[in-house]
PDB file of C-alpha atoms in Angstrom:
ATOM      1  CA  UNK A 345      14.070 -29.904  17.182  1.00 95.00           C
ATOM      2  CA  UNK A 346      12.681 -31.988  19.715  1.00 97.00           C
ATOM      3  CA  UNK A 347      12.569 -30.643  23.079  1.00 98.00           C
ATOM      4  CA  UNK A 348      13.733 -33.221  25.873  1.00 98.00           C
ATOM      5  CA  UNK A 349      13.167 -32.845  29.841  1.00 98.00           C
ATOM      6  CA  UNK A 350      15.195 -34.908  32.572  1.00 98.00           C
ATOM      7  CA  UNK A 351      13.405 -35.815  35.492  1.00 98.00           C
ATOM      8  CA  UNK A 352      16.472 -37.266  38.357  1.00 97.00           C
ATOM      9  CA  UNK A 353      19.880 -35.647  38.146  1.00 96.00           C
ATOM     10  CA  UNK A 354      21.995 -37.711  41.161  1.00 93.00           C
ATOM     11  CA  UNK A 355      22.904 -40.350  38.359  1.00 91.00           C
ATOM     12  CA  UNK A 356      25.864 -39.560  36.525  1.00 90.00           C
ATOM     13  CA  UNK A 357      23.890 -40.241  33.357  1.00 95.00           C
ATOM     14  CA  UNK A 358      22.472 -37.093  34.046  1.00 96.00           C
ATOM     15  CA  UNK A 359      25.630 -34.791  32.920  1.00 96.00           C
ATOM     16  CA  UNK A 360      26.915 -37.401  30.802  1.00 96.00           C
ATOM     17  CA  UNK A 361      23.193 -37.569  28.330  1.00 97.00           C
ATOM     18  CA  UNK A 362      22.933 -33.436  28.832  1.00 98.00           C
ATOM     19  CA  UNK A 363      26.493 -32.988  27.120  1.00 97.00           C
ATOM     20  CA  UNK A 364      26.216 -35.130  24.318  1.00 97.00           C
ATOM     21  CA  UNK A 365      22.523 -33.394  23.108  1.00 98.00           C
ATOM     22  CA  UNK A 366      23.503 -29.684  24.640  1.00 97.00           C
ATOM     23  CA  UNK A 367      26.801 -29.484  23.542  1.00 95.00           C
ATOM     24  CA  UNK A 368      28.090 -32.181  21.172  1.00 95.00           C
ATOM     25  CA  UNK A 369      24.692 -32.566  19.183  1.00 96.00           C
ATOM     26  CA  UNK A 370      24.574 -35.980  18.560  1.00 97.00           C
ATOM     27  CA  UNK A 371      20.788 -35.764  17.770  1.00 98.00           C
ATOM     28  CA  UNK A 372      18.462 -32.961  16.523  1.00 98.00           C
ATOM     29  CA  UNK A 373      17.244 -31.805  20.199  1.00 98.00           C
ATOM     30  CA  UNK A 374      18.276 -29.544  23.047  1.00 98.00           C
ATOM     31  CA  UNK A 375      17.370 -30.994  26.901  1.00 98.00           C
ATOM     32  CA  UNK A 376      15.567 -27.882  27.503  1.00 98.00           C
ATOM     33  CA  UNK A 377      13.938 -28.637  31.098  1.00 98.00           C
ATOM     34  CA  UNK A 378      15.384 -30.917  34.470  1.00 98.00           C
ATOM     35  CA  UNK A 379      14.141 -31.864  37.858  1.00 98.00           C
ATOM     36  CA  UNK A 380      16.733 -33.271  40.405  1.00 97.00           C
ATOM     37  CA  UNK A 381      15.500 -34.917  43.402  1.00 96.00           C
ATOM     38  CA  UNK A 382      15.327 -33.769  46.929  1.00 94.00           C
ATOM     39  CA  UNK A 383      18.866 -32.841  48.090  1.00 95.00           C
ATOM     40  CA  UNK A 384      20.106 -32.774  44.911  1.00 94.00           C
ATOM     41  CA  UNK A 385      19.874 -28.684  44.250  1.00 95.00           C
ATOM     42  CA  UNK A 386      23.579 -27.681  43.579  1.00 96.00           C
ATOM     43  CA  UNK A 387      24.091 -30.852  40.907  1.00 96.00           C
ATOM     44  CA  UNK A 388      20.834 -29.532  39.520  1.00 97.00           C
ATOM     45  CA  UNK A 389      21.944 -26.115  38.919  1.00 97.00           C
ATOM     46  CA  UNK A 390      25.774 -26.817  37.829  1.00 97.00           C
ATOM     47  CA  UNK A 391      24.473 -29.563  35.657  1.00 97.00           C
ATOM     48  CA  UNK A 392      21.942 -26.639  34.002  1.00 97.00           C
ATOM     49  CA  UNK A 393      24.711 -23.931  34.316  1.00 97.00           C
ATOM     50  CA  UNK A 394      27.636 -26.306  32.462  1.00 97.00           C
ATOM     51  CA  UNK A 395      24.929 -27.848  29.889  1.00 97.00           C
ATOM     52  CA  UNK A 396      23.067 -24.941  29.250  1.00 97.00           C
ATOM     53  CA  UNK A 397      19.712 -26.264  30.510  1.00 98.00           C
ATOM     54  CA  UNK A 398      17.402 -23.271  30.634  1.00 97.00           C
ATOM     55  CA  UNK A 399      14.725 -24.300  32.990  1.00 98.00           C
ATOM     56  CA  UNK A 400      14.739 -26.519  36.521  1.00 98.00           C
ATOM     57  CA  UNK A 401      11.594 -27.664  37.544  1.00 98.00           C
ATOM     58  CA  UNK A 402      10.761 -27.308  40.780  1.00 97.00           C
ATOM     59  CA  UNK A 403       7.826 -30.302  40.621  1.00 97.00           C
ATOM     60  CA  UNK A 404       9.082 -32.798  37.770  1.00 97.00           C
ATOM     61  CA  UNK A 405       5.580 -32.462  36.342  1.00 98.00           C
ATOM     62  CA  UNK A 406       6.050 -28.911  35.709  1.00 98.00           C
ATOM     63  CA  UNK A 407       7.720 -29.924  32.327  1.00 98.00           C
ATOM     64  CA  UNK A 408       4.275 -31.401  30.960  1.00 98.00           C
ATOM     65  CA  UNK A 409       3.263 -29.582  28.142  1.00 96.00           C
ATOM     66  CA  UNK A 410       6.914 -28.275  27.660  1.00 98.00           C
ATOM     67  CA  UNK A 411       8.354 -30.828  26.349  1.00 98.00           C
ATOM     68  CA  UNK A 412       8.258 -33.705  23.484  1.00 98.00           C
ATOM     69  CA  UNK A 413       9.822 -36.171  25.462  1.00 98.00           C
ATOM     70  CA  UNK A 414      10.991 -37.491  28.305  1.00 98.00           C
ATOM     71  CA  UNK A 415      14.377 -39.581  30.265  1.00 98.00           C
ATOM     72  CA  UNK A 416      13.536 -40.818  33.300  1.00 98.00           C
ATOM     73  CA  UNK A 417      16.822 -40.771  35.069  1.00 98.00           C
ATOM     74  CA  UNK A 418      16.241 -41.320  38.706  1.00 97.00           C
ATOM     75  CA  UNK A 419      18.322 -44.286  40.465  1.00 94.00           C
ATOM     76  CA  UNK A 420      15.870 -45.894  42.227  1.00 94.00           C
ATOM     77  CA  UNK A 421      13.672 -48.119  40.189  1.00 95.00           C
ATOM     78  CA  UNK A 422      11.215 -48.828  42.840  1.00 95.00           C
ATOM     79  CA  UNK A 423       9.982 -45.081  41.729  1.00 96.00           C
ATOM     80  CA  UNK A 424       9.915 -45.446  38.247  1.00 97.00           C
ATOM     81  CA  UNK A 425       6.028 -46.140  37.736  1.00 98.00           C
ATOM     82  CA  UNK A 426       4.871 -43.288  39.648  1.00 98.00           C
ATOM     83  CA  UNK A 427       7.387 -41.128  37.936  1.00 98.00           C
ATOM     84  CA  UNK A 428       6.514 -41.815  34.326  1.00 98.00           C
ATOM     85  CA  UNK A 429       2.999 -42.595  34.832  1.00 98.00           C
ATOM     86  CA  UNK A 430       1.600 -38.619  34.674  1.00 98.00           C
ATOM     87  CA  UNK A 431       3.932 -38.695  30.963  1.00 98.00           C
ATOM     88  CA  UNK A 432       2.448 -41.475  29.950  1.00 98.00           C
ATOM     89  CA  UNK A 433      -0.884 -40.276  30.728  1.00 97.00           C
ATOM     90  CA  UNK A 434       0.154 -36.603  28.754  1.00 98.00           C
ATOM     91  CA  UNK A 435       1.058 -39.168  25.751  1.00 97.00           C
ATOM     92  CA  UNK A 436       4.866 -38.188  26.080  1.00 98.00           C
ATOM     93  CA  UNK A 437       7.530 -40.304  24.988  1.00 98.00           C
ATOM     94  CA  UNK A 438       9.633 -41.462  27.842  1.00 98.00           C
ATOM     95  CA  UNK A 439      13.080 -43.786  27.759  1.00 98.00           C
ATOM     96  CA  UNK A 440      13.434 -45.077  31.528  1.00 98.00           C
ATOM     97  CA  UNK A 441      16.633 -45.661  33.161  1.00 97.00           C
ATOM     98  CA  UNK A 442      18.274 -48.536  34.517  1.00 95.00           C
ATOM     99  CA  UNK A 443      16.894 -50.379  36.608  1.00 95.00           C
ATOM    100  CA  UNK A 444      13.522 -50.091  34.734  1.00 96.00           C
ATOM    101  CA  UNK A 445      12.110 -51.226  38.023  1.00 96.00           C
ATOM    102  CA  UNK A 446      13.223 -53.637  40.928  1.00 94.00           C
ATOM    103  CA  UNK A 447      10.359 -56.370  40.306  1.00 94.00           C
ATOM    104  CA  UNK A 448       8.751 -58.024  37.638  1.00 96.00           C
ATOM    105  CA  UNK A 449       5.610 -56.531  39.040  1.00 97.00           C
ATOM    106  CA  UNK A 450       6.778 -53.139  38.579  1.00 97.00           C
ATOM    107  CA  UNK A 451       8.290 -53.824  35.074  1.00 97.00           C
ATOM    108  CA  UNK A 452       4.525 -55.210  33.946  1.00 98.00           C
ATOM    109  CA  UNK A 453       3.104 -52.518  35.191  1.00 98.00           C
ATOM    110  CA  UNK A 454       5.163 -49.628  33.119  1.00 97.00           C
ATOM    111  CA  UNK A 455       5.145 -52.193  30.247  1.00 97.00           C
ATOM    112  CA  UNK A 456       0.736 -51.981  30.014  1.00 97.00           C
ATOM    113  CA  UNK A 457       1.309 -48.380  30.831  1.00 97.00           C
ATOM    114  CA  UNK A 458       3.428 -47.384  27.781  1.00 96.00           C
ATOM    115  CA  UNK A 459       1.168 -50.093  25.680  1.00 94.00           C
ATOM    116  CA  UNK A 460      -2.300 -48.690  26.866  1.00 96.00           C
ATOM    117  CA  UNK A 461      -0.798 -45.044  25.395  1.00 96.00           C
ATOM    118  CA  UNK A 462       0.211 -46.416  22.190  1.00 96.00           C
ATOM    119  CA  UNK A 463       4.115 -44.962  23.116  1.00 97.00           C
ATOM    120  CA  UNK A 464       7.563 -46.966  22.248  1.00 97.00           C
ATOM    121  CA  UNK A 465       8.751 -49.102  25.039  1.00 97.00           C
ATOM    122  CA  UNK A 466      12.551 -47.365  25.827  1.00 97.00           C
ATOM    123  CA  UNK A 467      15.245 -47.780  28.708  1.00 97.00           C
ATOM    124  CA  UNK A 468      17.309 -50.001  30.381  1.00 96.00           C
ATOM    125  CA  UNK A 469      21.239 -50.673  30.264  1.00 95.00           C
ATOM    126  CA  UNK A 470      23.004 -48.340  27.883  1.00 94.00           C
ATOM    127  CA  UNK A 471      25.874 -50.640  27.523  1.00 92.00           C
ATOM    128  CA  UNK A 472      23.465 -52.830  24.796  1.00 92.00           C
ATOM    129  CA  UNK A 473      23.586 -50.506  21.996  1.00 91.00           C
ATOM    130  CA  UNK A 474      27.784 -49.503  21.961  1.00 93.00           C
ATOM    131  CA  UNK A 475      29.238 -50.341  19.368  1.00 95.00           C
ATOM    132  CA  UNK A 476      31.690 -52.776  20.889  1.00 95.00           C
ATOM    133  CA  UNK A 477      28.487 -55.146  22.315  1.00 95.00           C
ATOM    134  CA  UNK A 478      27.130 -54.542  18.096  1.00 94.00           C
ATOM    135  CA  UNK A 479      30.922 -56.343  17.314  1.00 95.00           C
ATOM    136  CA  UNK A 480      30.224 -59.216  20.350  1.00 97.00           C
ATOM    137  CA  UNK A 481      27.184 -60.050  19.305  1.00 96.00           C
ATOM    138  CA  UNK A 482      28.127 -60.092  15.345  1.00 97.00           C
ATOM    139  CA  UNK A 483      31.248 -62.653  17.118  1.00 97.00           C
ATOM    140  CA  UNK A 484      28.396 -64.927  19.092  1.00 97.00           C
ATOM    141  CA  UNK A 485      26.523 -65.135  15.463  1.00 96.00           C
ATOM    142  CA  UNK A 486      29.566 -66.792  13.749  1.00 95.00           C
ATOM    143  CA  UNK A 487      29.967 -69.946  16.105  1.00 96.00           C
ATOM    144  CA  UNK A 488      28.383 -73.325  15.455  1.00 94.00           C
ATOM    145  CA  UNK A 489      27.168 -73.886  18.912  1.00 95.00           C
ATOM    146  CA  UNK A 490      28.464 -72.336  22.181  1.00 97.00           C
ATOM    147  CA  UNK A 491      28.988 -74.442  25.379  1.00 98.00           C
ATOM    148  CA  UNK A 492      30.281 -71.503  27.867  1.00 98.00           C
ATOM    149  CA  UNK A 493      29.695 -67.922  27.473  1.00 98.00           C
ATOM    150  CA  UNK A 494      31.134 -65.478  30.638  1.00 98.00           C
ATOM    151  CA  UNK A 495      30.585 -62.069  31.332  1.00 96.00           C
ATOM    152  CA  UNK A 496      31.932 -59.936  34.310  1.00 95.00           C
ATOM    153  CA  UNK A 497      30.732 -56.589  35.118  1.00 92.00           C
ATOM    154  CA  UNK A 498      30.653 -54.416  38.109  1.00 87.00           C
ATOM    155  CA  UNK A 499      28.126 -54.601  41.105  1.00 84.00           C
ATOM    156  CA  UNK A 500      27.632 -53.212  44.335  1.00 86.00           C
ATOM    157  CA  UNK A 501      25.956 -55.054  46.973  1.00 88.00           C
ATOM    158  CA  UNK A 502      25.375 -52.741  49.035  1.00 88.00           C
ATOM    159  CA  UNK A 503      24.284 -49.927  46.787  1.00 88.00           C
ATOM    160  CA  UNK A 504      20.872 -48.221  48.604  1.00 87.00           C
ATOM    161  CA  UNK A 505      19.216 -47.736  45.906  1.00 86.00           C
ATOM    162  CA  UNK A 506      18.262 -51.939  45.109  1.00 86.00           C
ATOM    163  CA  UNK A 507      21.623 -53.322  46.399  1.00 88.00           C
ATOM    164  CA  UNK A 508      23.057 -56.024  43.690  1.00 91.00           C
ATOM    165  CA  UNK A 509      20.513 -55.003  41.410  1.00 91.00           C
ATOM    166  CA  UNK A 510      21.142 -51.660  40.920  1.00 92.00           C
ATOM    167  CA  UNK A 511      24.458 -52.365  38.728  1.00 91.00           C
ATOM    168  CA  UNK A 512      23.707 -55.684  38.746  1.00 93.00           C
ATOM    169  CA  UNK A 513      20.645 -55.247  35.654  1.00 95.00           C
ATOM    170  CA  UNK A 514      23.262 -54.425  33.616  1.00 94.00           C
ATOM    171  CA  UNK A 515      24.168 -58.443  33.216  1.00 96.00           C
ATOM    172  CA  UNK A 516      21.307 -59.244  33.415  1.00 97.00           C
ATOM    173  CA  UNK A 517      20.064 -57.089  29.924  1.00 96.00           C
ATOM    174  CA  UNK A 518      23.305 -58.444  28.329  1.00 96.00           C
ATOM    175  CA  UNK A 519      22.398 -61.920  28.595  1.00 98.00           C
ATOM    176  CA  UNK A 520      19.312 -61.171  27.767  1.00 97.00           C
ATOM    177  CA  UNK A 521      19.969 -59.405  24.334  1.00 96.00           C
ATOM    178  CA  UNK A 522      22.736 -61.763  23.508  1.00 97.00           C
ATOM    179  CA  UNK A 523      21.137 -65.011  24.359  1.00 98.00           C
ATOM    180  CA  UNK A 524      17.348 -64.155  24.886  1.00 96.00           C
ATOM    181  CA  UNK A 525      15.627 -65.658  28.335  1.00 96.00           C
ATOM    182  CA  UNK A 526      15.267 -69.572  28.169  1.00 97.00           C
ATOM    183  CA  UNK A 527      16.799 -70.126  31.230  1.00 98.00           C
ATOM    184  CA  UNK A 528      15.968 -73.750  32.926  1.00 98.00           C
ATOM    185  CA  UNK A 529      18.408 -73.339  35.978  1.00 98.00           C
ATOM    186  CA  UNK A 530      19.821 -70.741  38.094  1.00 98.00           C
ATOM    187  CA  UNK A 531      22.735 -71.176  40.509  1.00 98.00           C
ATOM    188  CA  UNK A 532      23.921 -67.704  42.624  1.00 97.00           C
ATOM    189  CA  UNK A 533      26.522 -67.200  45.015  1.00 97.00           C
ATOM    190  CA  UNK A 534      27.893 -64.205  47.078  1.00 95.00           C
ATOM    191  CA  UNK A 535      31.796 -64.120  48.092  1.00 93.00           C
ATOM    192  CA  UNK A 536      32.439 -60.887  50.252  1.00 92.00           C
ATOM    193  CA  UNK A 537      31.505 -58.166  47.530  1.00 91.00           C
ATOM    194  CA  UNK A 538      31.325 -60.083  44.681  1.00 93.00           C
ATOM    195  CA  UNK A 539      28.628 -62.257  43.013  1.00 95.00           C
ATOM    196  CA  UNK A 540      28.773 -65.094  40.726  1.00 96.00           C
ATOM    197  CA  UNK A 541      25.796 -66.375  38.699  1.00 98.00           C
ATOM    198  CA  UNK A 542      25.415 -69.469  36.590  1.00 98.00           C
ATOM    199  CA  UNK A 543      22.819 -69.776  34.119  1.00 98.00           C
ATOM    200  CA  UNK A 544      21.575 -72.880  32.599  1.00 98.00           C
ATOM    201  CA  UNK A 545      19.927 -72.520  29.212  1.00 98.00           C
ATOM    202  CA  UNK A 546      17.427 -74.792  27.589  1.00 97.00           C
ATOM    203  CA  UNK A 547      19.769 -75.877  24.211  1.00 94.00           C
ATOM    204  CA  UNK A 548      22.232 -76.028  26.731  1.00 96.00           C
ATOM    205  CA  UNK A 549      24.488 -73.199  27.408  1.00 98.00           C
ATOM    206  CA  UNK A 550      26.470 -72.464  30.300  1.00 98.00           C
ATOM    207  CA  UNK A 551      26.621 -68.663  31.075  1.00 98.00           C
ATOM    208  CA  UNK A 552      28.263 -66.989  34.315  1.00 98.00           C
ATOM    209  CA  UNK A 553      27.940 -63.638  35.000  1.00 97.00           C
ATOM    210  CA  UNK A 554      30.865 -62.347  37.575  1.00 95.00           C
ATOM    211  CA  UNK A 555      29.628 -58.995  39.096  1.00 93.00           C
ATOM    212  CA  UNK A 556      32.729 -57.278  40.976  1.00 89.00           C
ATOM    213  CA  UNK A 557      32.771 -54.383  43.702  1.00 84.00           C
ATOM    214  CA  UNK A 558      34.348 -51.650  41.855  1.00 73.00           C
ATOM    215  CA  UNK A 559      35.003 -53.322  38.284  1.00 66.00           C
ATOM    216  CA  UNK A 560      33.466 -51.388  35.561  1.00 69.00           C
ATOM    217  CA  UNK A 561      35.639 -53.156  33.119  1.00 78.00           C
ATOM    218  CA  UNK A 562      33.382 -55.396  30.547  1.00 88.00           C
ATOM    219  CA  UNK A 563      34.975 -58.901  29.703  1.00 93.00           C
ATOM    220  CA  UNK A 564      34.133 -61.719  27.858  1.00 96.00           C
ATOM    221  CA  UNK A 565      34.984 -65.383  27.072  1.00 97.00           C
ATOM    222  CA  UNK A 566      32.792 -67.828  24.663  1.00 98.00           C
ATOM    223  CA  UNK A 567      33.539 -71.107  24.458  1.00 98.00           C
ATOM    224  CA  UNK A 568      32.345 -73.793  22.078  1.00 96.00           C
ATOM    225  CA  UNK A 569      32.217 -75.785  18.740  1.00 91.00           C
ATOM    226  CA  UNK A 570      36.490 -75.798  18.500  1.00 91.00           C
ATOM    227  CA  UNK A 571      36.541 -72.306  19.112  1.00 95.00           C
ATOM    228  CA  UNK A 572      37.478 -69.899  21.800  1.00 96.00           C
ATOM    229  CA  UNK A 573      37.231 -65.844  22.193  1.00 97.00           C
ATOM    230  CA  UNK A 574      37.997 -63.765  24.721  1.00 97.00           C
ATOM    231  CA  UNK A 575      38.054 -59.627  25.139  1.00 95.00           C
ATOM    232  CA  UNK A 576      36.992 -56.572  26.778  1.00 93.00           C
ATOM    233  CA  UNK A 577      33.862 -54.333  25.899  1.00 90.00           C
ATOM    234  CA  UNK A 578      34.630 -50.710  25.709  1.00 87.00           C
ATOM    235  CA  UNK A 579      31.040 -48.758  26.091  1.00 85.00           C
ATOM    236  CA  UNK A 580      32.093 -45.062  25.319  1.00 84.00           C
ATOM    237  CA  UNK A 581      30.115 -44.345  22.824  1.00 94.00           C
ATOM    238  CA  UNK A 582      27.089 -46.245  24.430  1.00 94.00           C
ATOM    239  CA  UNK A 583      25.305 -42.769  25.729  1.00 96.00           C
ATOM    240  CA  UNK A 584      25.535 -41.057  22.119  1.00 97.00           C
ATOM    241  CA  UNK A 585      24.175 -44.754  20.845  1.00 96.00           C
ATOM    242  CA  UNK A 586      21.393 -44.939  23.042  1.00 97.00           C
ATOM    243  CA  UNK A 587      20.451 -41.336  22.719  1.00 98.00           C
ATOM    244  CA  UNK A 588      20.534 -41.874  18.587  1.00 97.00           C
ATOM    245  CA  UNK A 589      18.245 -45.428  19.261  1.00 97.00           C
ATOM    246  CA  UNK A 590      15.888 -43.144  21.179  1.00 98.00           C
ATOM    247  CA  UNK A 591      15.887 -40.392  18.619  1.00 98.00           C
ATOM    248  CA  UNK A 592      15.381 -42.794  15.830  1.00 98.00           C
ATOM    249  CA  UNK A 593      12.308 -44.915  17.409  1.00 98.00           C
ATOM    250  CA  UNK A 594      10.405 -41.348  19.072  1.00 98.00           C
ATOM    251  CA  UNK A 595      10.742 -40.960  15.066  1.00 97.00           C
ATOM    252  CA  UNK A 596       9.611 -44.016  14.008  1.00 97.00           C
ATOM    253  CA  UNK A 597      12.770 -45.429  12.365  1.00 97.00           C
ATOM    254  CA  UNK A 598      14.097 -48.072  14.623  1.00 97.00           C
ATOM    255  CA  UNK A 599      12.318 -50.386  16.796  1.00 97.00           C
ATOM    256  CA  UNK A 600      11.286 -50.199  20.433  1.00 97.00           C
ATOM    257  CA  UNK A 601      11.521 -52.826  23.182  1.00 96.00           C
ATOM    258  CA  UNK A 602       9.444 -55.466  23.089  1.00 96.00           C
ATOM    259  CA  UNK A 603       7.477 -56.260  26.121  1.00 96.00           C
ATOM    260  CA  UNK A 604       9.617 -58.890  26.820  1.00 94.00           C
ATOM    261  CA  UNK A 605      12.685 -57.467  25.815  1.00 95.00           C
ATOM    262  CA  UNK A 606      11.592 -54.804  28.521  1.00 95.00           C
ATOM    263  CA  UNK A 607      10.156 -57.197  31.404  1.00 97.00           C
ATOM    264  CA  UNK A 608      12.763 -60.390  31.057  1.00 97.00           C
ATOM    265  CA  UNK A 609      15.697 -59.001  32.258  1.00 97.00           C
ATOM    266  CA  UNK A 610      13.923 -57.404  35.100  1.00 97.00           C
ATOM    267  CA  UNK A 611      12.551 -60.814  35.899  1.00 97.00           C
ATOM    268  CA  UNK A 612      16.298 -62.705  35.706  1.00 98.00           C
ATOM    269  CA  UNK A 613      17.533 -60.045  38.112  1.00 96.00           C
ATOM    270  CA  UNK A 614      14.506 -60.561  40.030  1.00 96.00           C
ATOM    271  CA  UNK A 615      15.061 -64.453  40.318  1.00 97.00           C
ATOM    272  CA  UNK A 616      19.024 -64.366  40.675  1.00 97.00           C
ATOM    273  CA  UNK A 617      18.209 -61.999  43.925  1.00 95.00           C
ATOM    274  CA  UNK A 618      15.909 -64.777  44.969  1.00 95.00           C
ATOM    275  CA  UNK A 619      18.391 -67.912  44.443  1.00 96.00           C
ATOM    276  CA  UNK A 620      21.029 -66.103  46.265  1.00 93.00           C
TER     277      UNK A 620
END
């Protein structure tokens, strides 16, 4: 059974990862150790208390040793590479949380990290591996060409911890896995609360990305070749998904994240801040 610690417990991924390997078992582990951040002492202890974590950490390096692996779950991404860097060093598997980081910099950084250990590259946006984005992307194969492709999402542009990053990476990873990163033009604009990107690609693609104040709803529209699709992207089963990927490639049966699957979308995020 592997033996998992969390390091961050603000995020609501937190309770939400905990309960599917504590109590529904989706994988063959038990989350055995946490660390919450400063000020975050009562979520720490109900999240052990209702998950039936046995040990809080008062240092999140304290788990070292104690564990097989790692989830990096803290919500600020600027933190990120001093956070997993003393894993990496113990040669400890560790999947990193959205944002992976908040600059390119950063994400290059973790990336050589993770390489110079000989670990999996793991982390980012949940919301790739549900099932629903599996059926969307399965939909994208099947047209001749596509001329528009939109995606809406929600944002918060004022969130502390990276502002219209934070939720913001999420489109930014879709695109990314659906499309990959040949992007020859960028075009951003912010209306109140919400943020509209448009994304020229290189065989000529149109993409905009709508991220909303408040709207955690996923929805899509592809247009192109005759053909036209529209729908909505239901992610919950992306944390038992993601937990399964991580499972399978600490065990060698799926595979990780490329580097540039792992550095790209921080970049597009990156430049989309910067045209805006």
């Amino acid at each position: 059974m592997l033996k998992i610690g969390f390091i961050g417990a603000q995020s609501f991924h937190a309770k939400e990862f905990a309960s599917f390997v504590n109590q529904s078992g989706v994988i063959d582990a038990q989350v055995t150790h946490i660390w919450g951040e400063p000020g975050q002492e009562e979520r720490v202890q109900q999240i052990s208390r209702e998950c039936g974590i046995q040990t809080i950490c008062k240092d999140f390096t304290d788990m070292i040793g104690e564990t097989d692996a790692a989830m990096l779950l803290t919500r600020n991404g600027a933190d990120h590479v001093s956070q997993a860097k003393p894993f990496l060093d113990a040669h400890i598997p560790i999947w990193i949380d959205k944002p992976i980081a908040l600059d390119s910099a950063d994400a290059e950084k973790l990336c050589s990290l993770v390489q110079e250990s000989g670990l999996p590259l793991m982390g980012g946006s949940t919301l790739k591996h549900s099932s629903d984005m599996q059926m969307l992307k399965s939909l994208i194969a099947g047209f001749e060409r596509i001329d528009y492709f939109s995606f809406s999402y929600c944002s918060s542009v004022d969130a502390p911890t990276g502002g219209v990053s934070f939720y913001g990476i999420h489109l930014a990873e879709i695109i990314c896995y659906l499309f990959g990163d040949a992007i020859e033009k960028i075009v951003a604009n912010q209306f109140g609360k919400t943020v509209t990107v448009l994304l020229q690609y290189s065989g000529g693609m149109v993409a905009n990305l709508i991220m909303t104040d408040g709207g955690y709803d996923n929805t899509y529209s592809i247009i192109g070749g005759g053909k036209y699709a529209a729908g909505h992207i239901a992610c919950q089963d992306c944390y038992a998904k993601e937990l399964q990927y991580m499972y399978d490639v600490i065990a060698g049966r799926a595979e990780p994240l490329s580097p540039a699957q792992f550095i790209a979308p921080v970049k597009l995020m990156e430049d989309i801040v910067q045209a805006l």
